[in-house]
Each structure stands twice: as structure tokens, then as C-alpha cells.
Amino acid sequence: MFDLPIEGAQLMALEFGDIVDYFSVYTGTLFVFALLFTVLAIVSLPEKPMDIVFGGDAYYTKDIPLDLLRFQRFMAIACGLATLGAMASGDIFNFTLFSSMIGITNIGIVAAVRNRHVLEAAFQYGIVAMVATVPLFGGAAIVLASTGTLSIWALAGAAAVPLLAKIFLVLGVMGEGMAPFYIGKAEITRAPGAPYVLMIHVSSLLLFLRVVEIVLTV
Amino acid sequence: MSQYGTVLAVVLVAMAITFVALFRERDDLHRLLLTDLAEVVSLAIIALVGTDLAEALILPGLVVGISELMALSEVYLVKEGLRAVPERLMHIEIMDSAPAILAGVLVVYGIILSGFSGGVVAGCGILFWFFCKGHDEAFTLIETASGYAWALWIVAFFVFMLAPAYWLFAVMLAGGAILLKVMAKMALIGTMRGDRHV
Amino acid sequence: MIISRISRILAGYENLSLLYAVLVIAGIVIGFTSIPGIVYHGDDLYPKTIDRSSALDPYDRGGEPFGNTSVAAQYPENSPYLGYVTAYLTPFSQFLADTTSHLGTTIVSHPGGIIDEILYNTRGLDTVVETSILFTAFAIASFLFRRREG
């Protein structure tokens, strides 16, 4: 696997029974990025959005209630951990599970906001994230049925995975991470709480880069 | 075309139908319901593999679907501003006398079964108890229990990975944790609808 | 103008699932062409055998308790005690298996049985992620629920 141009050299392998995670130069870089943003989500304080009253000099800062803040931070950290897992995973089904965890934590980060507009967008996004599990798990199951294995180690370079499964994996990740559908996200990011909302973008971007690597490898 | 290919084609047609339905549906609530239809298709694709491994993969697939549905329906309730709590609809005499016995039997049987379905059986018992008796302070307690169960599960996983010689201990830990967890989740999801008296 | 119409549809978030449905249907149509080339190899790992005469009928995975069972795992070298969980039955279920022929209907729920071997041991990470997903979803639901109530 590590002779493929996209992967680069092998840095490390982590064995969890049948699921063997790996770090190549490519996934290792993504992992470091995810780690960086997770640490940022842990240590940073949330922004305080300013509202300026039109036609006057008045302005006021929006206060974010403490419980909302703690919940958003919890979800952002969970999202970061799921991203870390998805970056390192060496097993297709395990990767799809981490992707759906990213999807659900993304909803969680904005679900607690009391803005109806944001909630509306989050709900629509959630519907897509939910139905995206169909191509996601479907893709993994087709990989298993057509090649007899789920391990990326065994699949790498063999070009045995059918086109259908690859399309499904990419579609599934698109649905979970919403990488190309930034319309939904633009509405979602009206939610206050900057460092945490940022996690949505980071996770989906990294997830998309990872699935590109998987599809090119298998 | 192989037998697998034929059946896969049929399932793909079903999947296309699901997404056509999603394409045509405009109402939010109905879209939410349609996602369930989609879950069934995804389980069917996994089940097509037809091995013990497929059985093991169905479970996470199912759980992911259920949990996303749970979170999304709460988002839907908040988004639509639905606040009305249902009235207590039913009260018959047996609901005063039966809970202690029935819930006890179900919980004990669930513990004997242990594991996933044991958790469901015991959860039904606890749910029945809450349904009849009402629940006041139990929410936080059960939530805490389910959190600890989750942690136990992780511990059991690491025992398996790092010290496989203690596999029996890990099986017991994981079996107990999953029993506790499924039981707690069942009871909580059941009581989350409605007011203090369910 | 067709482009402005398309961009107007793309701009509304309420069309998100519509857009995704179109994409998936297109994916199915394109992927359909690769179906004839798919050869079934799914039974390479953990194949399923059914022994109708066994007391554990649909879930009999064979093997002696506390002995080695041959299990077709992906990386058997990573699990030195492979098959131990599969073959293990609690004393109570052992008793049931010896006396009745219907334990198979509930065997899934016992510690033991290959489902648990895969879920707990060889593919344990899957289950860890799965429980974490449930945990997170539950945290979201209960946070919203309690705020609504309180």
C-alpha cells in the first residue's frame, strides 16, 4: 500500500484485532490537522458576537448561556475525536462509522442554538446526513461482498473494489460531511460560538480528503 | 450475472425508489419518516453479504440509524416549537399492582440473558415501571449509569486488545456494560416523551 | 435562464435533501453498469454454517469452551485468544443448551456466540464507535429535551 504515490511512507500501524489503523504521510498529516483543531476546541474560549444597531452608535454583545457553551464544546471535542478516528482508520466499515459519527456531532454542535433559522438548516442537513448512511454502509457492504475483506491493507493496490462501491463511499461521505454542499453550512454557521462551529468545516474537509485517499488506494 | 449481482440490482432499485420518494417529498416530518425507509435499504445491502460478519455489521448500522433518528426528531420538535405535553391517557387498576411483579420479572430475566437483548428485556421492565408509577428523579440517575456503562465498554475493549489473556473478564465486563447501557437507553427513550407521568 | 434557475434551487437549504437524492440516483445509475462485474467473495471472512441438529441452532459457531476454535478472521495473529469468546457459554446457558434444543433463539444475547466474538473482540473498535454514536445522539436528544422541559 505504501508504494502508492498518494500514501507516502508508512509511519505507524495500530492493531485493534481485525481493524488495523495506519498512518502514512498523507493520513498522518490529516491526523495532525485534526488533532490541532481538536486541541483548539478544547482550549479556546468562544467568541462573543456583536450586534450593531443600525442608525445609531449602539451595539451589544450576545451572551452565550453557559450550558449551551459547555454542550457545544462537548460536541466539538467529540467531533474532533471522530475526525481523528476517521483519519487513522484502516478499515472501510470502521471509517464509515466514524464518518457517521462526524455527521451526528455536526448536527449536535448547532442543534442547541435557539435560532430557528439555524435549526431549520441543521434539520435539513441532518436529514441528508441520515440518508447518507445508506450509500455509506452500502458501499462498505459491497466492498466486503465483492472482495471478501474490509481491510484497506488487503485492498490496497488490488483495484478489486467495484465502481459502484467507490461511488457509494464518496456519496456517503458527501452526505455526512457535506463537503460540496456548503449551502446548508452557510446557514448553519450563522450559529454563534465560533471555534466550535469551525469544527464542522474542518471535520468535513478532512473527511473528504480522506475518502479521496481511500478511493484512490483501494 | 451472479446470484449476488441480481439481488444487489433489486436492492439498488429499492434504494432508487427511496431516494425518488425523498426527492418528491416536501414536508419535513414526512422526510424524517422517509429516512427510516432508507435505513431498511441499507440494512438489506449489508444483509446481502450473508455471513456472521454481516450480522455483526448490521448492529452498528441499525444503532446509527436509530440514534440519528432520535437526535433529529428532538431537533424537529425544537424547530417546530412543539411544546404540548400529552395528557396521561390511560389509568387502569392493574397499573398500580402489576409493575412491581412484571418489572421485576423482566429485569431479572434480562439480567440472566445479559448482552444486547437482555438489555432490551430489562429496559422494557424498567420502562413499564416508569409508565405505571411515574418517574421523578430517575432521569439523572439512569443517565449517569448509562455513561458509566459506556466507559466500562471502552475498558473492556482495551482489555481485549492489550491483555487478551483476560478475555473472560472482558466478556463479562462488556456483557454487563451493554446490558446496563441498553437498559438505560430503553428506559430513557421511553420516558422522554411526555410529562412527569409519561 | 437555466443557470439562474439552477442556482436558485441550489441556494435554498430546504432543497438540500432533494439535491442529495438527485446525486444518489445518478450514482446508482452510473454504478449499475459495474454490477455484472461483481463476483461474490463475501464468505471469505467469518462464513456462516447452519447445523439444524444443534441445540444452538441458527447461531451454532462450533468450538469447545476454553479451547481454540477456528475462526476465519482477517488478522488471526492479532487475536491470540480467537474463538474463546465464541465458544464460551455462561453456566446457565450451558445448562439450557444441554437440556433444551431452543437456546439458539436467545443465544445472541449471551456472552458467547460469534456475533459477540466479532463485536467484542476482533472488530471491537466498530462497537466502540457505535456506542459512542449512540452516546452522542443521546446527549443531543436529552439536552434538547431537558431544556424544553426545564
XYZ file of C-alpha atoms in Angstrom:
566
model
C 0.000 0.000 0.000
C 2.768 2.441 0.887
C 4.326 2.264 -2.555
C 1.311 4.123 -3.940
C 2.123 7.762 -4.722
C -0.793 9.136 -2.710
C 0.115 7.455 0.572
C 3.768 8.165 1.066
C 5.863 6.258 3.556
C 4.379 4.260 6.393
C 4.751 5.993 9.719
C 2.936 3.736 12.120
C 0.406 0.925 12.400
C -2.015 0.400 15.276
C -3.520 -3.040 15.706
C -7.029 -3.456 17.102
C -7.779 -7.071 16.239
C -9.147 -7.194 12.720
C -9.056 -3.436 12.405
C -5.526 -2.243 11.805
C -5.194 1.528 11.711
C -2.350 3.090 9.819
C -0.591 6.412 9.489
C 1.013 7.188 6.174
C 2.459 10.581 5.327
C -0.911 11.547 3.844
C -3.207 10.354 6.629
C -0.654 11.360 9.238
C -0.798 14.952 8.012
C -4.585 14.936 8.122
C -4.434 13.426 11.599
C -2.141 16.192 12.851
C -4.526 18.807 11.445
C -7.497 17.183 13.149
C -5.532 16.956 16.382
C -4.596 20.630 16.166
C -8.194 21.742 15.766
C -9.411 19.423 18.490
C -6.897 20.950 20.884
C -8.044 24.400 19.755
C -11.640 23.464 20.506
C -10.602 22.270 23.946
C -8.570 25.286 24.991
C -10.164 28.250 23.248
C -12.929 30.456 24.589
C -15.968 31.082 22.406
C -16.410 34.289 20.505
C -18.932 36.875 21.635
C -20.804 38.031 18.565
C -21.553 41.763 18.372
C -24.818 43.153 17.141
C -24.728 46.698 15.888
C -27.956 48.644 15.921
C -28.491 50.302 12.591
C -28.909 54.045 12.537
C -27.149 54.632 15.824
C -23.951 54.046 17.721
C -25.429 51.404 19.985
C -24.103 47.893 19.975
C -24.375 44.957 22.286
C -22.688 41.597 22.679
C -24.738 38.457 22.584
C -24.317 36.343 25.671
C -23.993 32.622 25.174
C -25.513 30.743 28.084
C -23.093 28.549 29.993
C -24.964 25.306 29.396
C -25.076 25.920 25.659
C -21.384 26.702 25.652
C -20.482 23.535 27.504
C -22.683 21.432 25.264
C -21.228 22.926 22.102
C -17.711 22.384 23.374
C -18.522 18.771 24.234
C -19.889 18.192 20.745
C -16.936 19.936 19.113
C -14.499 17.754 21.027
C -16.497 14.632 20.151
C -16.435 15.749 16.533
C -12.676 16.211 16.734
C -12.205 12.740 18.189
C -14.401 11.227 15.472
C -12.312 13.036 12.867
C -9.132 11.680 14.430
C -10.560 8.185 14.217
C -11.694 8.603 10.637
C -8.274 9.876 9.612
C -6.427 6.918 11.056
C -8.874 4.108 10.367
C -7.534 1.259 8.261
C -10.839 -0.481 7.775
C -13.597 0.603 5.434
C -16.540 -0.158 7.698
C -14.848 1.435 10.666
C -14.210 4.507 8.556
C -17.893 4.728 7.587
C -18.867 4.502 11.251
C -16.526 7.344 12.142
C -17.973 9.345 9.244
C -21.498 8.956 10.514
C -20.303 9.969 13.962
C -18.904 13.147 12.408
C -22.283 13.707 10.764
C -24.190 13.421 14.001
C -21.783 15.557 16.034
C -22.015 18.227 13.333
C -25.740 18.369 13.932
C -25.113 18.377 17.658
C -22.847 21.429 17.527
C -25.622 23.602 16.135
C -28.675 21.759 17.469
C -28.603 23.575 20.777
C -28.759 27.038 19.239
C -32.071 28.774 19.774
C -32.136 30.416 16.375
C -34.983 28.985 14.332
C -33.245 29.677 11.046
C -30.149 27.780 12.108
C -32.240 24.907 13.405
C -34.117 24.701 10.130
C -30.856 24.388 8.214
C -29.469 21.928 10.755
C -32.559 19.767 10.366
C -32.279 19.660 6.579
C -28.617 18.853 6.921
C -29.475 16.153 9.436
C -31.897 14.516 7.020
C -29.144 14.317 4.418
C -26.671 13.015 6.994
C -29.156 10.317 7.925
C -29.927 9.062 4.441
C -26.222 9.288 3.643
C -25.697 6.239 5.845
C -27.382 4.206 3.099
C -24.705 4.715 0.422
C -22.044 4.798 3.137
C -22.796 1.444 4.742
C -23.991 0.104 1.386
C -20.612 0.923 -0.128
C -18.779 -0.817 2.700
C -21.021 -3.893 2.415
C -20.487 -4.099 -1.351
C -16.730 -3.882 -0.777
C -16.992 -6.782 1.663
C -19.156 -8.871 -0.664
C -17.112 -8.310 -3.797
C -13.610 -8.568 -2.353
C -14.099 -10.617 0.793
C -12.343 -8.141 3.051
C -12.796 -4.719 4.582
C -9.203 -4.021 5.472
C -7.596 -1.262 3.417
C -4.269 -3.067 3.877
C -5.576 -6.048 1.949
C -7.448 -3.964 -0.631
C -4.675 -1.505 -1.435
C -3.470 -1.522 -4.986
C -5.559 -4.556 -5.941
C -8.165 -2.459 -7.792
C -10.716 -5.116 -6.853
C -13.359 -2.748 -5.486
C -16.185 -2.214 -7.999
C -17.049 1.257 -9.232
C -20.439 1.093 -7.506
C -18.853 0.776 -4.065
C -16.470 3.656 -4.712
C -19.304 5.919 -5.872
C -21.316 4.968 -2.808
C -18.460 5.700 -0.432
C -17.879 9.129 -1.929
C -21.605 9.920 -1.953
C -21.928 8.792 1.635
C -19.089 10.986 2.815
C -20.532 13.878 0.826
C -23.774 13.453 2.720
C -22.165 13.089 6.142
C -19.539 15.747 5.808
C -21.415 17.950 3.383
C -18.130 18.883 1.748
C -19.609 20.084 -1.536
C -22.935 21.260 -0.148
C -21.882 24.428 1.505
C -25.312 25.985 1.060
C -26.535 24.155 4.114
C -23.421 25.070 6.005
C -23.552 28.765 5.230
C -26.901 28.889 7.002
C -25.700 26.674 9.801
C -22.695 28.853 10.559
C -24.919 31.747 11.496
C -24.918 29.992 14.813
C -22.844 31.785 17.441
C -19.848 30.067 19.016
C -17.019 30.428 16.530
C -14.332 27.933 17.442
C -16.869 25.159 17.812
C -18.811 25.848 14.646
C -15.485 25.900 12.843
C -15.105 22.240 13.730
C -17.937 21.415 11.321
C -15.936 22.712 8.392
C -12.646 21.225 9.451
C -14.081 17.781 10.033
C -15.958 17.609 6.738
C -13.000 18.892 4.757
C -10.620 16.363 6.324
C -13.178 13.607 5.875
C -13.485 14.356 2.210
C -9.705 14.361 1.750
C -9.561 11.004 3.500
C -12.218 9.372 1.330
C -10.372 10.567 -1.757
C -7.309 8.753 -0.435
C -9.315 5.586 0.245
C -10.983 5.559 -3.158
C -7.647 6.063 -4.903
C -5.957 3.389 -2.809
C -8.426 0.520 -2.970
C -24.741 -12.157 -13.699
C -24.131 -13.886 -10.399
C -26.871 -14.509 -7.885
C -25.436 -11.833 -5.637
C -25.379 -9.352 -8.509
C -29.031 -9.990 -9.305
C -30.207 -9.440 -5.748
C -27.963 -6.409 -5.418
C -29.609 -4.943 -8.511
C -33.034 -5.459 -6.937
C -31.927 -3.750 -3.718
C -30.480 -0.878 -5.720
C -33.846 -0.417 -7.390
C -35.404 -0.266 -3.930
C -32.798 2.299 -2.937
C -33.565 4.374 -6.020
C -37.265 4.280 -5.108
C -36.420 5.524 -1.611
C -34.456 8.440 -2.955
C -37.121 9.280 -5.524
C -39.551 9.432 -2.614
C -37.173 11.732 -0.766
C -36.883 13.832 -3.902
C -40.635 14.275 -4.189
C -41.419 14.809 -0.526
C -41.653 18.425 0.667
C -42.933 18.052 4.190
C -40.261 17.957 6.888
C -41.947 15.416 9.099
C -42.511 13.064 6.198
C -38.904 13.422 5.156
C -37.932 12.392 8.645
C -40.119 9.308 8.333
C -38.688 8.507 4.913
C -35.204 8.267 6.391
C -36.427 5.149 8.160
C -37.257 3.632 4.799
C -33.716 4.427 3.733
C -32.329 2.656 6.819
C -34.140 -0.526 5.820
C -32.451 -0.467 2.417
C -29.024 -0.005 3.941
C -29.612 -2.932 6.291
C -30.698 -5.013 3.303
C -27.458 -4.279 1.452
C -25.415 -5.315 4.484
C -27.528 -8.434 4.997
C -26.840 -9.478 1.402
C -23.318 -10.433 2.417
C -24.915 -13.230 4.410
C -22.107 -14.168 6.813
C -21.587 -13.922 10.529
C -19.645 -10.766 9.851
C -22.679 -9.255 8.122
C -24.715 -9.985 11.248
C -22.134 -8.111 13.257
C -22.173 -5.171 10.849
C -25.954 -4.865 10.869
C -25.967 -3.994 14.534
C -23.876 -0.812 14.238
C -25.827 0.104 11.110
C -29.089 -0.234 12.964
C -27.884 1.638 16.033
C -26.558 4.534 13.961
C -29.924 4.858 12.230
C -31.859 4.783 15.470
C -29.639 7.265 17.252
C -29.660 9.759 14.401
C -33.431 9.471 14.225
C -33.645 10.161 17.944
C -31.459 13.262 17.771
C -33.153 14.594 14.662
C -36.651 14.213 15.999
C -35.668 16.267 19.046
C -34.291 18.912 16.684
C -37.586 18.764 14.803
C -39.574 19.301 17.991
C -37.476 22.301 18.967
C -37.525 23.708 15.447
C -41.296 23.480 15.166
C -41.734 24.738 18.697
C -43.883 21.774 19.676
C -44.201 22.034 23.425
C -47.524 20.476 24.306
C -47.123 17.521 26.607
C -49.523 14.656 26.162
C -52.183 14.109 28.796
C -51.982 10.975 30.814
C -54.179 8.858 28.614
C -54.712 5.680 30.450
C -55.024 4.605 34.023
C -56.411 1.236 34.974
C -56.216 -0.554 38.257
C -53.763 -3.185 37.121
C -51.214 -0.447 36.558
C -50.984 0.002 40.332
C -50.492 -3.617 41.241
C -48.669 -5.201 38.325
C -45.484 -3.096 37.942
C -43.565 -4.478 40.874
C -44.032 -8.066 39.747
C -43.823 -7.657 35.981
C -40.961 -5.200 36.002
C -39.103 -7.366 38.485
C -39.542 -10.471 36.354
C -38.468 -8.676 33.184
C -35.397 -7.154 34.811
C -34.286 -10.440 36.352
C -34.833 -12.290 33.086
C -32.950 -9.572 31.229
C -30.007 -9.876 33.588
C -29.947 -13.644 33.077
C -29.947 -13.165 29.325
C -27.353 -10.379 29.536
C -25.935 -8.715 26.466
C -27.967 -6.801 23.934
C -31.341 -8.492 24.048
C -31.036 -8.832 27.808
C -30.717 -5.080 27.947
C -33.823 -4.659 25.843
C -35.869 -7.016 28.024
C -34.720 -5.375 31.248
C -35.244 -1.950 29.690
C -38.836 -2.911 28.912
C -39.268 -3.855 32.548
C -37.968 -0.508 33.794
C -39.968 1.332 31.151
C -43.112 -0.461 32.305
C -42.363 0.550 35.873
C -41.982 4.193 34.897
C -45.052 4.001 32.716
C -47.184 2.897 35.616
C -45.561 4.633 38.559
C -44.282 7.840 37.018
C -40.670 8.962 37.171
C -39.278 11.870 39.084
C -35.617 11.865 39.908
C -34.683 8.784 37.947
C -33.646 10.638 34.823
C -30.255 11.858 36.043
C -29.533 8.602 37.825
C -30.141 6.450 34.775
C -28.233 8.832 32.574
C -25.232 8.588 34.865
C -25.498 4.807 34.889
C -25.520 4.721 31.121
C -22.457 6.967 30.992
C -20.544 4.651 33.310
C -21.684 1.667 31.226
C -20.226 3.313 28.154
C -16.908 3.789 29.952
C -16.948 0.143 31.089
C -17.458 -0.923 27.489
C -14.377 1.023 26.425
C -12.393 -0.515 29.285
C -13.495 -3.992 28.174
C -12.383 -3.219 24.626
C -8.919 -2.248 25.813
C -8.670 -5.349 27.982
C -9.356 -7.371 24.832
C -6.746 -5.521 22.867
C -3.997 -5.141 25.455
C -4.449 -8.158 27.705
C -6.229 -10.813 25.657
C -5.466 -13.446 28.281
C -8.166 -11.864 30.452
C -10.785 -12.310 27.768
C -13.335 -13.833 30.123
C -13.163 -10.814 32.400
C -13.555 -8.559 29.356
C -16.549 -10.521 28.069
C -18.254 -10.234 31.426
C -17.436 -6.539 31.641
C -18.680 -5.849 28.120
C -21.763 -8.023 28.564
C -22.629 -6.281 31.798
C -21.943 -2.845 30.351
C -24.059 -3.414 27.286
C -26.858 -4.762 29.474
C -26.765 -1.642 31.621
C -26.432 0.669 28.668
C -29.208 -0.737 26.511
C -31.448 -0.948 29.571
C -30.802 2.667 30.473
C -31.281 3.908 26.931
C -34.511 1.958 26.504
C -35.923 3.296 29.739
C -34.868 6.864 28.990
C -36.089 6.973 25.414
C -39.374 5.581 26.587
C -39.791 8.203 29.282
C -38.550 11.130 27.252
C -41.933 11.620 25.619
C -44.419 13.414 27.702
C -44.674 14.876 31.154
C -43.798 13.709 34.655
C -46.246 10.863 34.477
C -45.233 9.727 30.993
C -32.159 31.465 -17.838
C -31.453 27.913 -16.895
C -28.325 28.713 -14.889
C -30.036 31.238 -12.663
C -32.879 28.785 -12.098
C -30.445 26.066 -11.091
C -28.518 28.371 -8.798
C -31.767 29.495 -7.187
C -32.591 25.870 -6.397
C -29.086 25.260 -5.081
C -29.214 28.329 -2.866
C -32.138 27.211 -0.726
C -31.214 24.902 2.108
C -34.680 23.327 2.022
C -33.638 21.771 -1.289
C -30.677 20.050 0.305
C -32.189 16.576 0.513
C -33.635 16.997 -2.978
C -30.182 17.751 -4.305
C -28.666 14.831 -2.459
C -31.369 12.483 -3.743
C -30.585 13.506 -7.328
C -26.891 12.851 -6.731
C -27.503 9.423 -5.224
C -29.863 8.397 -8.015
C -27.250 9.477 -10.550
C -24.695 7.460 -8.605
C -26.931 4.386 -8.664
C -27.480 4.711 -12.403
C -23.752 5.020 -13.107
C -22.846 2.305 -10.624
C -25.380 -0.087 -12.116
C -23.004 -0.701 -15.003
C -20.444 -2.250 -12.678
C -22.831 -4.838 -11.203
C -22.239 -7.564 -13.813
C -18.547 -7.484 -12.949
C -19.123 -8.160 -9.242
C -18.162 -11.654 -8.148
C -19.298 -12.669 -4.683
C -16.417 -13.242 -2.261
C -18.273 -12.264 0.876
C -17.789 -15.594 2.633
C -14.026 -15.292 2.935
C -14.334 -13.949 6.476
C -16.460 -15.447 9.241
C -18.518 -17.700 6.932
C -21.867 -18.849 8.218
C -22.685 -22.525 8.652
C -26.038 -23.820 9.790
C -26.338 -27.040 11.735
C -30.028 -27.781 12.202
C -29.459 -30.540 14.777
C -27.524 -28.357 17.188
C -29.134 -27.015 20.343
C -27.784 -23.581 19.465
C -29.301 -23.938 16.013
C -29.119 -20.788 13.992
C -26.185 -19.449 15.983
C -24.023 -22.511 16.486
C -20.455 -21.464 15.776
C -18.895 -24.670 16.999
C -15.864 -24.953 19.244
C -15.195 -26.252 22.731
C -15.438 -23.821 25.647
C -11.957 -22.729 26.800
C -10.371 -24.275 23.719
C -9.230 -22.991 20.383
C -11.906 -22.590 17.735
C -11.015 -21.984 14.142
C -12.471 -18.634 13.155
C -11.794 -17.099 9.752
C -10.677 -13.693 10.996
C -8.817 -11.150 8.920
C -5.754 -10.990 11.149
C -5.786 -14.049 13.432
C -2.283 -13.170 14.640
C -3.696 -10.064 16.350
C -6.099 -12.052 18.498
C -4.267 -14.834 20.354
C -7.436 -15.944 22.106
C -9.502 -16.032 18.947
C -12.580 -18.195 19.280
C -12.596 -18.311 23.062
C -15.435 -15.824 23.297
C -17.295 -17.674 20.551
C -17.276 -20.966 22.331
C -17.904 -19.648 25.820
C -21.321 -20.141 27.352
C -22.309 -18.957 30.784
C -23.059 -21.860 33.141
C -26.751 -21.051 32.887
C -26.768 -21.102 29.095
C -24.666 -24.275 29.105
C -27.361 -25.851 31.257
C -30.072 -24.618 28.878
C -28.135 -25.862 25.856
C -27.765 -29.312 27.414
C -31.376 -29.664 28.459
C -33.352 -27.924 25.723
C -32.918 -27.567 21.995
C -34.100 -23.969 21.792
C -31.206 -21.990 23.210
C -30.362 -20.770 19.715
C -33.297 -18.433 19.826
C -31.698 -16.399 22.597
C -28.031 -17.179 22.122
C -27.356 -13.789 20.601
C -27.953 -12.267 23.949
C -25.456 -14.382 25.839
C -21.806 -13.656 26.220
C -20.515 -16.060 23.599
C -21.610 -16.749 20.071
C -19.577 -15.463 17.191
C -21.540 -12.239 16.968
C -20.038 -11.283 20.244
C -16.614 -12.517 19.211
C -16.678 -10.105 16.294
C -18.354 -7.283 18.166
C -16.345 -7.530 21.366
C -13.028 -8.768 20.181
C -11.837 -8.805 16.593
C -13.873 -5.841 15.412
C -14.290 -4.297 18.819
C -13.430 -0.835 17.561
C -16.599 -0.847 15.454
C -18.676 -1.374 18.544
C -16.793 1.292 20.444
C -17.589 3.793 17.714
C -21.163 2.590 17.519
C -21.738 3.034 21.237
C -20.100 6.444 21.032
C -22.510 7.436 18.267
C -25.425 6.323 20.397
C -23.955 8.218 23.328
C -23.570 11.434 21.339
C -27.011 11.207 19.773
C -28.423 10.585 23.185
C -26.590 13.569 24.604
C -28.110 15.775 21.899
C -31.613 14.426 22.390
C -31.560 14.610 26.176
C -30.003 18.088 26.196
C -32.757 19.405 23.921
C -35.424 17.514 25.823
C -34.385 18.735 29.215
C -34.047 22.312 28.088
C -37.513 22.099 26.606
C -38.839 20.805 29.884
C -36.902 22.962 32.290
